[in-house]
Short mmCIF file of C-alpha atoms in Angstrom, two decimals:
data_model
loop_
_atom_site.label_atom_id
_atom_site.label_comp_id
_atom_site.label_asym_id
_atom_site.label_seq_id
_atom_site.Cartn_x
_atom_site.Cartn_y
_atom_site.Cartn_z
CA MET A 1 28.86 15.53 -25.33
CA SER A 2 29.93 12.07 -24.18
CA GLY A 3 27.60 9.04 -24.08
CA ALA A 4 27.68 9.19 -20.27
CA ASP A 5 26.56 12.77 -20.36
CA ASP A 6 23.74 11.87 -22.70
CA ASP A 7 22.60 9.20 -20.28
CA ASN A 8 22.63 11.56 -17.37
CA GLU A 9 20.68 14.24 -19.17
CA ALA A 10 18.08 11.68 -20.30
CA ALA A 11 17.68 10.50 -16.75
CA ASP A 12 17.21 14.11 -15.55
CA ASP A 13 14.47 14.61 -18.14
CA GLN A 14 12.38 11.61 -16.95
CA THR A 15 9.34 12.17 -14.81
CA GLU A 16 8.52 9.97 -11.85
CA GLU A 17 5.80 7.84 -13.38
CA GLY A 18 7.10 4.82 -11.42
CA VAL A 19 10.17 3.01 -10.32
CA SER A 20 11.36 -0.46 -11.05
CA LEU A 21 10.28 -2.14 -7.90
CA PRO A 22 8.78 -5.68 -7.96
CA GLU A 23 5.83 -5.93 -10.27
CA ASP A 24 3.95 -8.01 -7.70
CA PRO A 25 3.48 -5.76 -4.60
CA ALA A 26 3.36 -8.88 -2.43
CA ALA A 27 6.91 -9.74 -3.61
CA ILE A 28 8.25 -6.89 -1.47
CA SER A 29 7.18 -8.55 1.78
CA LYS A 30 8.38 -11.91 0.45
CA THR A 31 11.91 -10.55 0.18
CA CYS A 32 11.85 -9.61 3.86
CA SER A 33 13.15 -12.94 5.23
CA PRO A 34 11.79 -12.70 8.75
CA LEU A 35 8.24 -12.29 7.30
CA ALA A 36 8.70 -14.74 4.41
CA PRO A 37 7.06 -17.71 6.25
CA PHE A 38 3.85 -15.69 6.87
CA ASP A 39 0.88 -14.96 4.59
CA LEU A 40 0.16 -11.32 5.02
CA PHE A 41 -3.13 -11.58 3.20
CA GLY A 42 -2.14 -9.00 0.61
CA TRP A 43 -1.19 -6.33 3.16
CA ARG A 44 0.07 -2.98 1.91
CA PRO A 45 1.18 -0.21 4.22
CA ASP A 46 -0.98 2.90 4.48
CA PRO A 47 0.96 6.17 4.06
CA GLU A 48 -1.70 7.93 6.17
CA LEU A 49 -0.92 5.72 9.21
CA THR A 50 1.96 6.01 11.61
CA ASP A 51 4.87 3.53 11.42
CA ASP A 52 3.60 2.00 14.72
CA GLU A 53 0.14 1.39 13.25
CA ASN A 54 1.57 -0.13 10.09
CA TYR A 55 3.87 -2.43 12.07
CA MET A 56 0.99 -3.49 14.40
CA ASP A 57 -1.12 -4.35 11.33
CA VAL A 58 1.71 -6.80 10.35
CA VAL A 59 1.78 -8.22 13.86
CA LEU A 60 -1.96 -8.88 13.85
CA LEU A 61 -1.67 -10.54 10.44
CA ILE A 62 1.11 -12.95 11.48
CA THR A 63 -0.79 -13.61 14.71
CA ARG A 64 -3.40 -15.32 12.49
CA HIS A 65 -0.81 -18.10 11.97
CA SER A 66 -0.56 -18.93 15.67
CA VAL A 67 -1.74 -22.47 16.47
CA CYS A 68 -2.24 -21.78 20.17
CA ASP A 69 -6.03 -21.88 19.98
CA TRP A 70 -6.75 -22.55 23.65
CA GLN A 71 -4.50 -20.01 25.34
CA GLY A 72 -4.70 -17.18 22.80
CA HIS A 73 -2.85 -16.16 19.67
CA MET A 74 0.18 -13.90 19.84
CA GLY A 75 2.53 -12.34 17.32
CA SER A 76 5.60 -10.19 17.53
CA ILE A 77 8.07 -8.47 15.32
CA ILE A 78 11.34 -6.74 16.24
CA VAL A 79 12.26 -3.59 14.37
CA ASP A 80 15.72 -2.03 14.30
CA PRO A 81 15.28 1.71 13.56
CA ALA A 82 19.02 2.08 12.89
CA LEU A 83 18.98 -0.15 9.83
CA GLY A 84 19.25 1.71 6.56
CA LEU A 85 20.65 4.92 8.18
CA GLU A 86 23.54 6.80 6.74
CA GLU A 87 26.34 8.14 8.91
CA GLY A 88 24.92 10.95 11.04
CA GLY A 89 21.48 9.29 11.38
CA ALA A 90 19.90 10.44 8.14
CA GLN A 91 17.52 8.03 6.37
CA LYS A 92 18.98 6.77 3.09
CA GLN A 93 16.89 7.91 0.16
CA PRO A 94 16.22 5.67 -2.86
CA ASP A 95 18.61 6.32 -5.74
CA GLN A 96 16.41 6.92 -8.73
CA LYS A 97 19.24 5.95 -11.16
CA GLU A 98 19.70 2.68 -9.37
CA GLU A 99 16.04 1.95 -9.25
CA GLY A 100 15.40 3.10 -12.80
CA PHE A 101 11.96 3.90 -14.15
CA GLN A 102 9.15 1.96 -15.69
CA GLU A 103 5.83 2.82 -17.25
CA GLY A 104 2.45 2.21 -15.71
CA ILE A 105 3.18 2.78 -12.04
CA GLY A 106 1.74 5.98 -10.67
CA LYS A 107 3.20 8.22 -8.09
CA GLU A 108 0.93 6.97 -5.33
CA GLU A 109 1.97 3.36 -5.97
CA VAL A 110 5.59 4.39 -5.95
CA ARG A 111 4.97 6.09 -2.57
CA ILE A 112 3.42 2.97 -1.14
CA ARG A 113 6.14 0.64 -2.46
CA ARG A 114 8.83 2.85 -1.05
CA LEU A 115 7.13 2.98 2.27
CA GLU A 116 6.68 -0.82 2.25
CA ARG A 117 10.30 -1.38 1.41
CA ARG A 118 11.45 1.08 4.14
CA LEU A 119 9.26 -0.42 6.80
CA LEU A 120 10.09 -4.05 6.07
CA SER A 121 13.81 -3.38 5.74
CA HIS A 122 13.88 -2.64 9.38
CA VAL A 123 12.24 -5.90 10.49
CA ILE A 124 14.91 -8.26 11.97
CA SER A 125 12.67 -10.99 13.32
CA ALA A 126 9.02 -12.17 13.46
CA ALA A 127 7.28 -14.91 15.32
CA THR A 128 4.05 -16.23 16.78
CA ASN A 129 3.66 -18.00 20.10
CA SER A 130 3.90 -21.75 19.92
CA PRO A 131 3.35 -24.86 22.02
CA LEU A 132 6.04 -26.89 23.61
CA TYR A 133 4.32 -29.21 26.10
CA GLY A 134 0.68 -29.12 24.93
CA LYS A 135 -0.71 -29.32 21.44
CA GLU A 136 -2.29 -25.83 21.48
CA ASP A 137 -0.73 -24.27 24.58
CA SER A 138 1.10 -20.98 24.48
CA ASP A 139 4.41 -22.20 26.01
CA LEU A 140 6.85 -20.17 23.92
CA HIS A 141 5.72 -16.57 23.83
CA ALA A 142 6.03 -14.68 20.51
CA GLU A 143 8.47 -12.04 21.66
CA ILE A 144 10.87 -14.63 23.17
CA ASP A 145 10.88 -16.53 19.86
CA ALA A 146 11.46 -13.28 18.03
CA LEU A 147 14.45 -12.49 20.35
CA GLY A 148 15.82 -15.96 19.62
CA GLN A 149 15.50 -15.41 15.86
CA ALA A 150 17.43 -12.13 16.20
CA CYS A 151 20.24 -13.90 18.09
CA ARG A 152 20.47 -16.68 15.59
CA SER A 153 20.75 -14.05 12.77
CA HIS A 154 23.50 -12.25 14.75
CA ARG A 155 21.30 -9.13 15.05
CA SER A 156 21.59 -6.81 18.03
CA THR A 157 18.30 -5.87 19.62
CA GLU A 158 19.73 -2.93 21.64
CA GLY A 159 17.50 0.07 21.06
CA CYS A 160 15.06 -1.92 18.95
CA SER A 161 11.29 -1.59 18.97
CA VAL A 162 9.33 -4.73 19.84
CA TYR A 163 5.77 -4.95 18.60
CA ILE A 164 3.56 -7.48 20.36
CA THR A 165 -0.08 -8.40 20.09
CA MET A 166 -0.51 -8.24 23.85
CA PRO A 167 1.84 -6.70 26.53
CA PRO A 168 4.63 -8.95 27.79
CA CYS A 169 4.28 -11.00 30.91
CA ARG A 170 6.87 -10.39 33.74
CA ARG A 171 9.29 -13.07 32.49
CA CYS A 172 9.08 -11.92 28.86
CA PHE A 173 9.58 -8.38 29.94
CA ALA A 174 12.68 -9.35 31.97
CA ALA A 175 14.03 -10.96 28.74
CA LEU A 176 13.33 -7.79 26.79
CA VAL A 177 15.22 -5.79 29.46
CA ALA A 178 18.15 -8.25 29.23
CA PHE A 179 18.20 -7.69 25.48
CA ARG A 180 18.20 -3.94 25.96
CA VAL A 181 15.22 -3.16 23.72
CA GLY A 182 14.28 0.53 23.50
CA ARG A 183 10.48 0.38 22.95
CA ILE A 184 7.56 -1.92 23.48
CA VAL A 185 4.45 -1.32 21.44
CA SER A 186 1.29 -3.23 22.04
CA ARG A 187 -2.50 -2.95 21.86
CA LYS A 188 -2.68 -2.75 25.65
CA LEU A 189 -0.47 -1.36 28.35
CA PRO A 190 1.38 -3.83 30.62
CA PRO A 191 0.63 -3.84 34.37
CA GLU A 192 1.72 -0.78 36.35
CA LYS A 193 4.71 -2.58 37.90
CA ILE A 194 6.16 -3.39 34.49
CA ARG A 195 5.58 0.15 33.31
CA ALA A 196 7.42 1.49 36.36
CA VAL A 197 10.43 -0.69 35.75
CA ALA A 198 10.42 0.13 32.05
CA ALA A 199 10.55 3.84 32.91
CA GLU A 200 13.44 3.21 35.28
CA ARG A 201 15.27 1.35 32.49
CA GLY A 202 14.58 3.95 29.86
CA ILE A 203 12.29 1.66 27.86
CA GLU A 204 9.37 3.47 26.20
CA VAL A 205 6.05 1.69 26.44
CA VAL A 206 3.44 2.54 23.82
CA GLU A 207 -0.23 1.56 23.57
CA LEU A 208 -2.35 2.12 20.47
CA THR A 209 -5.20 4.47 21.19
CA ALA A 210 -8.80 3.16 21.33
CA ALA A 211 -9.52 4.84 17.97
CA GLN A 212 -6.44 3.28 16.42
CA LYS A 213 -7.44 -0.14 17.65
CA ARG A 214 -10.94 0.11 16.26
CA THR A 215 -9.86 1.18 12.82
CA GLN A 216 -7.05 -1.42 12.93
CA MET A 217 -9.47 -4.34 13.51
CA ALA A 218 -11.72 -3.14 10.70
CA ARG A 219 -8.71 -2.99 8.34
CA ILE A 220 -7.43 -6.46 9.39
CA ASN A 221 -10.79 -8.20 9.24
CA ALA A 222 -11.54 -6.72 5.82
CA LEU A 223 -8.13 -7.77 4.53
CA VAL A 224 -8.42 -11.34 5.85
CA ASN A 225 -12.02 -11.76 4.80
CA ARG A 226 -11.27 -10.65 1.21
CA SER A 227 -8.74 -13.48 0.97
CA ARG A 228 -11.26 -16.21 2.09
CA THR A 229 -14.12 -17.95 0.26
CA ASP A 230 -17.59 -18.04 1.86
CA GLU A 231 -16.94 -21.67 2.79
CA GLU A 232 -13.67 -20.81 4.52
CA LEU A 233 -15.35 -17.93 6.44
CA MET A 234 -18.05 -20.33 7.67
CA GLN A 235 -15.41 -22.80 8.76
CA PHE A 236 -13.42 -20.06 10.54
CA VAL A 237 -16.49 -19.02 12.53
CA ALA A 238 -17.29 -22.61 13.37
CA ASN A 239 -13.78 -23.22 14.59
CA ARG A 240 -13.78 -20.06 16.68
CA ARG A 241 -17.03 -21.09 18.40
CA LYS A 242 -15.58 -24.54 19.00
CA ARG A 243 -12.45 -23.07 20.57
CA LYS A 244 -14.46 -20.73 22.85
CA GLU A 245 -16.70 -23.58 24.00
CA GLY A 246 -13.60 -25.71 24.79
CA ARG A 247 -12.18 -22.84 26.83
CA ARG A 248 -15.49 -22.40 28.72
CA ARG A 249 -15.47 -26.16 29.60
CA ARG A 250 -11.99 -25.71 31.08
CA GLY A 251 -13.11 -22.66 33.04
CA GLU A 252 -10.94 -20.20 31.06
CA LEU A 253 -13.90 -18.07 29.96
CA LYS A 254 -16.96 -16.88 31.75
CA ARG A 255 -20.31 -17.30 30.02
#
């Protein structure tokens, strides 16, 4: 038997105790360049959730980096479902021989890491809303910035899914139509007029269910709070109260 045959037989005899993915789970998200600028607070995907729920978790986490305190925080990612597909539309499967095996990683961890790599490999852009004219105003909406990033990266957005913290306004929706996105996923439905036009254009509009939103906020808050010290949490609460009071003074909120 040749040496190559010996190697193949040895590989076939190995059990899936783990694969040689990055030792630091957070390193997987750091290799996804659109998300690299954002702290995801130790996020890991949950295999029990839908892809939409996992992606919306990422959106809420990058939303934490928005500086638009007075007009609301927004985040958006654009996902290309066609990335990583083989000819004929089948999802490429990890090559165990290419990945190799390593001790100490259980099957569940392998499952999570493969899911994380699959999900993040489809993300082509990510952004928060940002100010242009005022220090904390939401002038450049998150989905528009994400579209711009995709263009600068020479990525087509045709047929892509756009995940947004809040539904797009009319102007942002018009831009999404112009860029031929296929789906819009948010925590709320857009106004009826936008939904009607989306249906005419063949754009699917998806809203997370009430139950999904409740469990999502619990997950996100727990994740973020674990990454903060008691002093940082107290400062966060104080800053949030200050922002709300400022908005009340400007008449943006009712008491």
